[in-house]
Amino acid sequence: MYIYIYVEREREREREREGEERERERGERDRERERERERAREKSRELEREIESARALAIERERARSLSRATPSRRRSVYRLASSIASDSRRISGERERER
């Protein structure tokens, strides 16, 4: 009878050890999966930043190309418009200063 009890206890301990080992392995796999997901999210954010940067650069290039293709009179009108905006801005800020 004692041998039977001893054998049963040993089997139970072995099952517990195996269960603990499976839990530990499962935890390690879960942590590794989470690390992989985080790496993928970071890579995705990095790619989004690169795409946004490339878009901004493409827009700036197109603006520069558009201005360089403009005829001299078109360029002059663009510069006149920019100058007019700048002088209006200076005039408005000057009026605000005088009001103070």
Tab-separated table of N, CA and C in Angstrom:
chain	number	residue	atom	x	y	z
A	1	MET	N	0.817	-1.197	0.000
A	1	MET	CA	0.000	0.000	0.000
A	1	MET	C	0.861	1.260	0.000
A	2	TYR	N	1.937	1.263	0.800
A	2	TYR	CA	2.820	2.424	0.859
A	2	TYR	C	3.479	2.700	-0.477
A	3	ILE	N	3.847	1.661	-1.172
A	3	ILE	CA	4.470	1.817	-2.483
A	3	ILE	C	3.496	2.484	-3.448
A	4	TYR	N	2.249	2.074	-3.396
A	4	TYR	CA	1.216	2.651	-4.262
A	4	TYR	C	1.071	4.149	-3.983
A	5	ILE	N	1.015	4.535	-2.710
A	5	ILE	CA	0.879	5.947	-2.329
A	5	ILE	C	2.106	6.721	-2.810
A	6	TYR	N	3.298	6.165	-2.609
A	6	TYR	CA	4.530	6.812	-3.028
A	6	TYR	C	4.535	7.033	-4.541
A	7	VAL	N	4.168	5.993	-5.289
A	7	VAL	CA	4.131	6.086	-6.753
A	7	VAL	C	3.125	7.145	-7.193
A	8	GLU	N	1.969	7.175	-6.564
A	8	GLU	CA	0.945	8.170	-6.915
A	8	GLU	C	1.439	9.590	-6.631
A	9	ARG	N	2.103	9.774	-5.505
A	9	ARG	CA	2.647	11.099	-5.172
A	9	ARG	C	3.705	11.528	-6.188
A	10	GLU	N	4.566	10.602	-6.573
A	10	GLU	CA	5.588	10.906	-7.572
A	10	GLU	C	4.956	11.276	-8.906
A	11	ARG	N	3.927	10.539	-9.293
A	11	ARG	CA	3.226	10.863	-10.547
A	11	ARG	C	2.610	12.263	-10.477
A	12	GLU	N	2.016	12.559	-9.333
A	12	GLU	CA	1.384	13.867	-9.147
A	12	GLU	C	2.437	14.982	-9.228
A	13	ARG	N	3.570	14.782	-8.565
A	13	ARG	CA	4.655	15.776	-8.619
A	13	ARG	C	5.152	15.958	-10.054
A	14	GLU	N	5.281	14.840	-10.762
A	14	GLU	CA	5.740	14.909	-12.163
A	14	GLU	C	4.741	15.696	-13.016
A	15	ARG	N	3.455	15.439	-12.821
A	15	ARG	CA	2.423	16.186	-13.558
A	15	ARG	C	2.498	17.680	-13.229
A	16	GLU	N	2.719	18.002	-11.957
A	16	GLU	CA	2.838	19.405	-11.547
A	16	GLU	C	4.045	20.059	-12.208
A	17	ARG	N	5.187	19.345	-12.202
A	17	ARG	CA	6.395	19.880	-12.843
A	17	ARG	C	6.170	20.106	-14.335
A	18	GLU	N	5.539	19.129	-14.986
A	18	GLU	CA	5.253	19.273	-16.417
A	18	GLU	C	4.313	20.450	-16.669
A	19	GLY	N	3.306	20.614	-15.813
A	19	GLY	CA	2.371	21.732	-15.946
A	19	GLY	C	3.080	23.070	-15.770
A	20	GLU	N	3.967	23.144	-14.772
A	20	GLU	CA	4.728	24.374	-14.539
A	20	GLU	C	5.637	24.678	-15.727
A	21	GLU	N	6.260	23.632	-16.260
A	21	GLU	CA	7.144	23.809	-17.412
A	21	GLU	C	6.352	24.293	-18.623
A	22	ARG	N	5.184	23.721	-18.853
A	22	ARG	CA	4.331	24.169	-19.970
A	22	ARG	C	3.909	25.625	-19.784
A	23	GLU	N	3.560	25.992	-18.549
A	23	GLU	CA	3.167	27.371	-18.263
A	23	GLU	C	4.334	28.325	-18.533
A	24	ARG	N	5.516	27.941	-18.104
A	24	ARG	CA	6.706	28.769	-18.310
A	24	ARG	C	6.980	28.934	-19.814
A	25	GLU	N	6.909	27.833	-20.552
A	25	GLU	CA	7.128	27.895	-21.998
A	25	GLU	C	6.068	28.758	-22.678
A	26	ARG	N	4.820	28.606	-22.245
A	26	ARG	CA	3.726	29.401	-22.818
A	26	ARG	C	3.973	30.891	-22.546
A	27	GLY	N	4.400	31.207	-21.332
A	27	GLY	CA	4.702	32.599	-20.973
A	27	GLY	C	5.830	33.159	-21.832
A	28	GLU	N	6.865	32.357	-22.035
A	28	GLU	CA	7.981	32.800	-22.869
A	28	GLU	C	7.529	33.047	-24.303
A	29	ARG	N	6.699	32.140	-24.833
A	29	ARG	CA	6.188	32.321	-26.193
A	29	ARG	C	5.330	33.577	-26.293
A	30	ASP	N	4.497	33.796	-25.275
A	30	ASP	CA	3.651	34.992	-25.268
A	30	ASP	C	4.491	36.271	-25.238
A	31	ARG	N	5.520	36.274	-24.397
A	31	ARG	CA	6.393	37.461	-24.324
A	31	ARG	C	7.119	37.673	-25.654
A	32	GLU	N	7.578	36.597	-26.263
A	32	GLU	CA	8.270	36.720	-27.551
A	32	GLU	C	7.316	37.255	-28.623
A	33	ARG	N	6.077	36.740	-28.634
A	33	ARG	CA	5.080	37.252	-29.593
A	33	ARG	C	4.821	38.743	-29.383
A	34	GLU	N	4.741	39.143	-28.123
A	34	GLU	CA	4.495	40.559	-27.824
A	34	GLU	C	5.681	41.414	-28.271
A	35	ARG	N	6.896	40.912	-28.070
A	35	ARG	CA	8.074	41.646	-28.553
A	35	ARG	C	8.043	41.770	-30.074
A	36	GLU	N	7.670	40.695	-30.755
A	36	GLU	CA	7.561	40.737	-32.222
A	36	GLU	C	6.519	41.757	-32.661
A	37	ARG	N	5.379	41.764	-31.978
A	37	ARG	CA	4.326	42.746	-32.320
A	37	ARG	C	4.827	44.170	-32.123
A	38	GLU	N	5.540	44.410	-31.037
A	38	GLU	CA	6.057	45.757	-30.764
A	38	GLU	C	7.085	46.154	-31.823
A	39	ARG	N	7.929	45.215	-32.219
A	39	ARG	CA	8.900	45.515	-33.285
A	39	ARG	C	8.167	45.845	-34.585
A	40	ALA	N	7.116	45.096	-34.879
A	40	ALA	CA	6.339	45.354	-36.099
A	40	ALA	C	5.655	46.719	-36.024
A	41	ARG	N	5.113	47.069	-34.847
A	41	ARG	CA	4.475	48.388	-34.694
A	41	ARG	C	5.498	49.502	-34.872
A	42	GLU	N	6.683	49.334	-34.296
A	42	GLU	CA	7.730	50.353	-34.427
A	42	GLU	C	8.156	50.492	-35.887
A	43	LYS	N	8.299	49.367	-36.563
A	43	LYS	CA	8.666	49.399	-37.984
A	43	LYS	C	7.584	50.124	-38.786
A	44	SER	N	6.332	49.851	-38.463
A	44	SER	CA	5.220	50.504	-39.142
A	44	SER	C	5.253	52.014	-38.909
A	45	ARG	N	5.498	52.425	-37.655
A	45	ARG	CA	5.580	53.869	-37.356
A	45	ARG	C	6.739	54.497	-38.116
A	46	GLU	N	7.861	53.785	-38.180
A	46	GLU	CA	9.028	54.295	-38.896
A	46	GLU	C	8.716	54.462	-40.386
A	47	LEU	N	8.056	53.470	-40.964
A	47	LEU	CA	7.686	53.563	-42.376
A	47	LEU	C	6.707	54.708	-42.613
A	48	GLU	N	5.761	54.904	-41.696
A	48	GLU	CA	4.819	56.023	-41.820
A	48	GLU	C	5.565	57.349	-41.814
A	49	ARG	N	6.552	57.488	-40.922
A	49	ARG	CA	7.339	58.732	-40.880
A	49	ARG	C	8.093	58.927	-42.192
A	50	GLU	N	8.673	57.850	-42.716
A	50	GLU	CA	9.393	57.957	-43.990
A	50	GLU	C	8.454	58.346	-45.122
A	51	ILE	N	7.270	57.752	-45.149
A	51	ILE	CA	6.289	58.066	-46.193
A	51	ILE	C	5.881	59.530	-46.092
A	52	GLU	N	5.620	60.001	-44.880
A	52	GLU	CA	5.216	61.398	-44.687
A	52	GLU	C	6.337	62.338	-45.122
A	53	SER	N	7.555	61.989	-44.785
A	53	SER	CA	8.702	62.801	-45.181
A	53	SER	C	8.836	62.832	-46.708
A	54	ALA	N	8.662	61.678	-47.333
A	54	ALA	CA	8.750	61.604	-48.795
A	54	ALA	C	7.634	62.426	-49.447
A	55	ARG	N	6.434	62.387	-48.870
A	55	ARG	CA	5.329	63.193	-49.411
A	55	ARG	C	5.653	64.678	-49.334
A	56	ALA	N	6.145	65.107	-48.171
A	56	ALA	CA	6.484	66.518	-48.001
A	56	ALA	C	7.563	66.932	-48.993
A	57	LEU	N	8.556	66.076	-49.163
A	57	LEU	CA	9.629	66.373	-50.109
A	57	LEU	C	9.084	66.449	-51.535
A	58	ALA	N	8.198	65.534	-51.904
A	58	ALA	CA	7.608	65.546	-53.245
A	58	ALA	C	6.803	66.815	-53.472
A	59	ILE	N	6.070	67.266	-52.458
A	59	ILE	CA	5.287	68.499	-52.587
A	59	ILE	C	6.223	69.683	-52.794
A	60	GLU	N	7.290	69.751	-52.001
A	60	GLU	CA	8.245	70.853	-52.153
A	60	GLU	C	8.908	70.831	-53.532
A	61	ARG	N	9.275	69.648	-54.000
A	61	ARG	CA	9.880	69.557	-55.338
A	61	ARG	C	8.916	70.025	-56.412
A	62	GLU	N	7.659	69.632	-56.266
A	62	GLU	CA	6.658	70.027	-57.264
A	62	GLU	C	6.461	71.540	-57.243
A	63	ARG	N	6.456	72.136	-56.067
A	63	ARG	CA	6.336	73.597	-55.980
A	63	ARG	C	7.517	74.272	-56.654
A	64	ALA	N	8.720	73.760	-56.367
A	64	ALA	CA	9.918	74.349	-56.971
A	64	ALA	C	9.895	74.164	-58.486
A	65	ARG	N	9.492	72.987	-58.939
A	65	ARG	CA	9.424	72.709	-60.374
A	65	ARG	C	8.385	73.617	-61.031
A	66	SER	N	7.260	73.779	-60.365
A	66	SER	CA	6.194	74.617	-60.900
A	66	SER	C	6.673	76.056	-61.047
A	67	LEU	N	7.381	76.547	-60.045
A	67	LEU	CA	7.869	77.917	-60.107
A	67	LEU	C	8.954	78.054	-61.171
A	68	SER	N	9.820	77.041	-61.297
A	68	SER	CA	10.895	77.136	-62.285
A	68	SER	C	10.348	77.050	-63.712
A	69	ARG	N	9.193	76.382	-63.894
A	69	ARG	CA	8.589	76.297	-65.227
A	69	ARG	C	7.799	77.544	-65.565
A	70	ALA	N	7.523	78.339	-64.529
A	70	ALA	CA	6.703	79.530	-64.765
A	70	ALA	C	7.448	80.505	-65.667
A	71	THR	N	6.696	81.209	-66.438
A	71	THR	CA	7.295	82.231	-67.320
A	71	THR	C	7.832	83.351	-66.437
A	72	PRO	N	8.735	84.152	-66.971
A	72	PRO	CA	9.275	85.264	-66.173
A	72	PRO	C	8.167	86.185	-65.642
A	73	SER	N	7.141	86.431	-66.466
A	73	SER	CA	6.081	87.319	-65.979
A	73	SER	C	5.305	86.654	-64.841
A	74	ARG	N	5.133	85.361	-64.931
A	74	ARG	CA	4.445	84.642	-63.850
A	74	ARG	C	5.272	84.696	-62.575
A	75	ARG	N	6.586	84.511	-62.724
A	75	ARG	CA	7.463	84.593	-61.563
A	75	ARG	C	7.399	85.973	-60.930
A	76	ARG	N	7.415	86.995	-61.776
A	76	ARG	CA	7.333	88.360	-61.248
A	76	ARG	C	6.027	88.573	-60.494
A	77	SER	N	4.935	88.032	-61.039
A	77	SER	CA	3.654	88.216	-60.353
A	77	SER	C	3.636	87.472	-59.019
A	78	VAL	N	4.265	86.300	-58.995
A	78	VAL	CA	4.347	85.555	-57.729
A	78	VAL	C	5.168	86.345	-56.718
A	79	TYR	N	6.309	86.889	-57.164
A	79	TYR	CA	7.152	87.660	-56.260
A	79	TYR	C	6.437	88.933	-55.803
A	80	ARG	N	5.713	89.579	-56.726
A	80	ARG	CA	4.951	90.792	-56.359
A	80	ARG	C	3.900	90.458	-55.308
A	81	LEU	N	3.218	89.324	-55.525
A	81	LEU	CA	2.201	88.904	-54.573
A	81	LEU	C	2.834	88.637	-53.201
A	82	ALA	N	3.965	87.944	-53.192
A	82	ALA	CA	4.655	87.658	-51.925
A	82	ALA	C	5.102	88.952	-51.261
A	83	SER	N	5.610	89.872	-52.045
A	83	SER	CA	6.049	91.155	-51.510
A	83	SER	C	4.871	91.931	-50.944
A	84	SER	N	3.749	91.903	-51.668
A	84	SER	CA	2.548	92.595	-51.218
A	84	SER	C	2.051	92.009	-49.889
A	85	ILE	N	2.065	90.695	-49.797
A	85	ILE	CA	1.635	90.040	-48.557
A	85	ILE	C	2.558	90.436	-47.410
A	86	ALA	N	3.857	90.449	-47.675
A	86	ALA	CA	4.823	90.801	-46.638
A	86	ALA	C	4.623	92.245	-46.185
A	87	SER	N	4.416	93.165	-47.142
A	87	SER	CA	4.247	94.570	-46.759
A	87	SER	C	2.933	94.769	-46.010
A	88	ASP	N	1.872	94.065	-46.434
A	88	ASP	CA	0.603	94.145	-45.702
A	88	ASP	C	0.796	93.641	-44.268
A	89	SER	N	1.528	92.569	-44.127
A	89	SER	CA	1.773	91.998	-42.805
A	89	SER	C	2.538	92.992	-41.943
A	90	ARG	N	3.563	93.632	-42.523
A	90	ARG	CA	4.331	94.637	-41.769
A	90	ARG	C	3.445	95.823	-41.397
A	91	ARG	N	2.598	96.250	-42.327
A	91	ARG	CA	1.709	97.398	-42.079
A	91	ARG	C	0.745	97.065	-40.940
A	92	ILE	N	0.152	95.860	-40.985
A	92	ILE	CA	-0.813	95.458	-39.956
A	92	ILE	C	-0.127	95.366	-38.598
A	93	SER	N	1.058	94.757	-38.563
A	93	SER	CA	1.755	94.644	-37.277
A	93	SER	C	2.158	96.022	-36.774
A	94	GLY	N	2.515	96.952	-37.668
A	94	GLY	CA	2.837	98.325	-37.271
A	94	GLY	C	1.624	99.027	-36.677
A	95	GLU	N	0.445	98.821	-37.287
A	95	GLU	CA	-0.779	99.420	-36.755
A	95	GLU	C	-1.083	98.869	-35.369
A	96	ARG	N	-0.874	97.598	-35.180
A	96	ARG	CA	-1.119	96.990	-33.868
A	96	ARG	C	-0.180	97.569	-32.820
A	97	GLU	N	1.081	97.780	-33.215
A	97	GLU	CA	2.051	98.364	-32.284
A	97	GLU	C	1.624	99.776	-31.896
A	98	ARG	N	1.164	100.563	-32.877
A	98	ARG	CA	0.729	101.940	-32.589
A	98	ARG	C	-0.489	101.949	-31.673
A	99	GLU	N	-1.390	100.967	-31.851
A	99	GLU	CA	-2.582	100.897	-31.009
A	99	GLU	C	-2.215	100.647	-29.553
A	100	ARG	N	-1.143	99.944	-29.336
A	100	ARG	CA	-0.718	99.661	-27.964
A	100	ARG	C	-0.155	100.911	-27.386
